[in-house]
XYZ file of C-alpha atoms in Angstrom:
257
model
C -52.434 6.047 24.098
C -53.920 3.448 26.545
C -51.698 0.646 24.201
C -48.454 2.108 26.304
C -49.431 2.431 29.011
C -50.828 -1.858 29.249
C -46.421 -2.095 27.484
C -45.358 0.932 30.207
C -47.336 -2.662 32.753
C -45.483 -4.698 30.887
C -42.069 -3.102 31.609
C -43.561 -2.770 35.136
C -43.664 -6.313 35.752
C -41.070 -7.903 33.955
C -39.270 -4.955 36.359
C -40.136 -6.239 39.593
C -39.647 -9.601 38.348
C -35.636 -9.661 38.098
C -35.694 -7.329 40.872
C -37.570 -9.403 43.650
C -36.362 -13.036 40.981
C -34.799 -15.156 43.995
C -33.348 -18.420 43.061
C -32.754 -22.266 43.649
C -30.242 -22.454 46.364
C -26.676 -23.482 44.596
C -28.221 -22.858 41.788
C -27.178 -19.451 39.674
C -30.575 -17.059 38.370
C -29.351 -18.441 34.018
C -28.311 -22.055 35.822
C -32.675 -22.587 36.783
C -33.877 -20.549 34.078
C -32.295 -22.376 31.435
C -33.542 -25.732 33.265
C -37.055 -24.215 34.013
C -37.743 -22.868 30.607
C -36.217 -25.429 28.410
C -36.255 -29.310 30.354
C -32.254 -28.760 31.059
C -32.228 -30.918 33.622
C -34.021 -31.084 37.242
C -35.130 -28.387 38.936
C -33.993 -27.364 42.127
C -36.441 -27.740 45.146
C -36.454 -24.507 45.947
C -37.660 -21.378 43.401
C -38.456 -17.864 42.483
C -41.623 -17.216 42.931
C -42.801 -16.164 39.236
C -41.865 -19.473 37.721
C -45.703 -20.375 39.477
C -46.621 -17.767 36.977
C -46.200 -18.902 33.770
C -48.236 -21.351 32.373
C -46.861 -25.386 33.063
C -49.309 -26.935 30.887
C -51.022 -29.854 32.440
C -49.624 -33.526 31.406
C -46.704 -31.466 29.293
C -43.062 -32.477 29.944
C -42.414 -29.073 31.633
C -44.260 -29.781 34.229
C -43.257 -33.327 34.971
C -39.746 -32.055 35.648
C -39.339 -32.500 39.154
C -39.950 -30.353 41.582
C -41.327 -27.508 39.448
C -43.964 -25.574 40.416
C -46.104 -27.922 37.899
C -49.705 -26.752 36.103
C -51.583 -24.426 39.020
C -55.339 -22.849 37.802
C -54.289 -19.602 37.299
C -51.667 -19.944 35.214
C -53.864 -19.627 31.980
C -54.534 -15.732 32.694
C -50.934 -14.811 34.358
C -48.880 -16.500 31.638
C -49.355 -13.576 29.419
C -48.687 -10.230 31.246
C -45.706 -11.414 32.855
C -41.717 -11.630 31.770
C -39.656 -14.107 33.416
C -35.314 -12.391 33.849
C -33.257 -13.432 31.349
C -36.127 -12.589 28.679
C -35.955 -8.993 28.016
C -35.470 -10.134 24.035
C -39.132 -11.550 23.562
C -39.954 -7.867 25.440
C -38.396 -5.561 23.314
C -39.780 -7.509 20.200
C -43.634 -7.719 21.725
C -42.964 -4.017 22.296
C -41.239 -3.377 18.020
C -44.514 -4.772 17.161
C -47.157 -3.037 19.083
C -45.233 0.000 17.567
C -45.851 -0.753 14.348
C -49.317 -1.670 14.094
C -50.875 -1.246 17.715
C -52.166 2.044 16.942
C -53.929 2.019 14.527
C -56.007 -1.024 16.170
C -56.606 1.423 19.145
C -58.205 3.841 17.427
C -60.198 1.001 15.196
C -61.245 -0.865 18.575
C -61.490 3.216 21.277
C -59.234 2.337 24.000
C -61.629 0.873 26.158
C -62.804 -1.576 23.049
C -59.298 -1.764 22.671
C -58.611 -3.444 26.324
C -60.924 -6.011 25.993
C -59.455 -7.743 22.622
C -56.184 -7.456 24.622
C -57.518 -8.666 27.442
C -59.903 -11.317 25.652
C -56.786 -12.644 23.409
C -54.329 -13.343 26.569
C -57.049 -15.321 28.058
C -56.521 -17.176 24.295
C -53.674 -17.639 24.546
C -53.872 -18.595 28.185
C -56.615 -21.612 26.778
C -54.025 -22.796 23.750
C -51.686 -23.123 26.210
C -53.409 -25.104 28.201
C -55.353 -27.499 25.495
C -52.110 -27.775 23.103
C -49.050 -27.372 25.598
C -49.272 -31.256 26.769
C -48.253 -32.051 22.934
C -45.314 -29.524 23.135
C -41.819 -30.805 22.704
C -39.527 -30.864 24.206
C -40.200 -29.350 27.285
C -41.051 -25.621 27.847
C -43.619 -23.303 29.343
C -45.335 -20.741 28.311
C -45.347 -16.731 28.725
C -45.439 -13.320 27.528
C -47.990 -10.987 24.928
C -45.932 -12.083 22.091
C -49.292 -14.213 20.536
C -51.286 -10.930 21.569
C -49.498 -9.281 19.447
C -49.270 -10.918 17.094
C -53.462 -11.014 16.996
C -53.473 -6.819 16.866
C -51.055 -7.418 13.507
C -53.288 -9.443 12.112
C -56.700 -7.240 12.932
C -54.758 -4.342 11.603
C -53.860 -5.964 8.530
C -57.447 -6.568 7.863
C -58.952 -3.055 9.109
C -57.988 -1.863 5.432
C -57.382 -5.526 3.899
C -56.835 -4.567 0.140
C -53.824 -1.663 1.355
C -50.798 -1.619 -0.444
C -47.415 -2.178 0.744
C -44.198 -2.240 -0.640
C -41.087 -4.906 1.022
C -38.145 -3.957 0.536
C -39.364 -0.727 -1.872
C -39.901 -3.684 -4.743
C -42.654 -5.874 -3.666
C -46.493 -4.916 -3.106
C -48.260 -6.635 -1.094
C -51.741 -6.709 -0.229
C -52.605 -6.173 4.279
C -55.107 -9.209 3.086
C -52.191 -11.244 2.517
C -50.341 -10.856 4.745
C -52.800 -11.543 6.851
C -53.759 -15.083 4.835
C -49.419 -15.244 5.348
C -49.374 -14.769 9.323
C -52.247 -17.102 10.128
C -51.214 -20.026 7.986
C -47.269 -19.678 9.951
C -48.344 -19.152 12.969
C -51.189 -22.962 11.959
C -47.672 -24.216 11.186
C -45.661 -23.463 14.067
C -48.814 -25.385 16.020
C -49.856 -27.922 14.152
C -45.638 -29.214 14.151
C -45.237 -29.639 17.908
C -41.986 -30.470 17.515
C -38.419 -28.725 17.244
C -37.562 -25.716 15.423
C -40.535 -25.054 14.522
C -42.160 -26.111 18.683
C -40.105 -24.487 20.589
C -39.815 -21.061 22.080
C -42.428 -19.774 24.867
C -44.981 -18.918 22.436
C -44.855 -22.157 20.074
C -47.397 -24.384 20.318
C -51.855 -23.040 21.071
C -49.473 -20.733 23.549
C -49.752 -19.027 20.012
C -53.054 -19.934 18.026
C -55.402 -19.661 20.939
C -54.373 -15.913 20.981
C -54.274 -15.024 17.072
C -57.989 -17.373 16.309
C -59.328 -15.594 19.369
C -58.326 -12.488 17.844
C -59.064 -13.418 14.487
C -63.123 -14.775 15.906
C -63.503 -11.647 18.179
C -63.292 -8.961 15.189
C -65.614 -10.981 13.220
C -68.138 -12.296 15.777
C -67.725 -10.657 18.840
C -68.548 -7.159 18.197
C -71.426 -7.998 16.340
C -72.497 -10.245 19.176
C -72.412 -7.095 21.440
C -73.810 -4.504 19.666
C -76.735 -7.114 19.364
C -76.659 -7.358 23.402
C -76.721 -3.041 23.621
C -79.275 -3.036 21.196
C -81.532 -5.940 23.073
C -80.354 -4.303 26.683
C -82.063 -0.223 25.561
C -84.891 -2.203 23.723
C -85.884 -3.836 27.087
C -85.536 -0.722 28.644
C -87.466 1.185 26.368
C -90.255 -1.428 26.905
C -90.498 -0.753 30.274
C -90.465 2.625 30.171
C -93.292 2.077 27.983
C -95.264 -0.160 30.101
C -95.145 1.954 33.223
C -96.438 5.074 31.392
C -99.375 2.642 30.672
C -99.601 1.291 34.067
C -99.477 5.096 35.071
C -102.432 6.362 32.802
C -104.597 3.360 33.360
C -104.579 4.379 37.127
C -104.758 8.278 35.914
C -108.895 8.937 37.250
C -108.398 12.249 34.497
C -110.900 12.357 31.833
C -108.820 11.578 28.346
C -109.411 13.689 25.279
C -108.920 12.183 22.006
């Protein structure tokens, strides 16, 4: 399936980043990650290349750390696809969530439309982190596809909202209530903006942006594309009809009725 090839891409990027990880002079990789990801100290003057791929929200605390890469215009597009060294646990959690919930969503959309959905949610995560990141405390950066996986979980629940699942083999819950609880939790985390709910690589608007974009695309995006395809087909048909009419009008052959 396309989804597992997509996860393979994330694993490949993580492996390449870990393989070519370069640290600042005189600073261990662990110290560098602690300094940059959690803002515990001043960043060293020499930074690994992946540092510039993570999202440092403009004006946010992480972007203001002396010696950091700061915000770059490409970061909202690259951060959702990058996991820095030391974040294997985040990647593993994303893989687990994807394994449980992504297959039905991919079957619902089809491979190509599922890839479009994933890209749209990734862009939503980047834009959400860009807009809300400056408000986040303590200092942090955004990265990874965790919020996109949450958007997949939300759509999975909305595809069959009346289906029942059982928690702990004793508590039946409808999928639509799981979707509502997930949306509420993401909203609370986004509004908190501070420790403890506001911490982590997917805190604040980064998580909210992906989930909100996924919901809006599920509700309205496919219909918008369908209407565009219908208009395009209607325009092509009208063009063919007009060409036939013009061709018949130029013809000198008699017309029989």
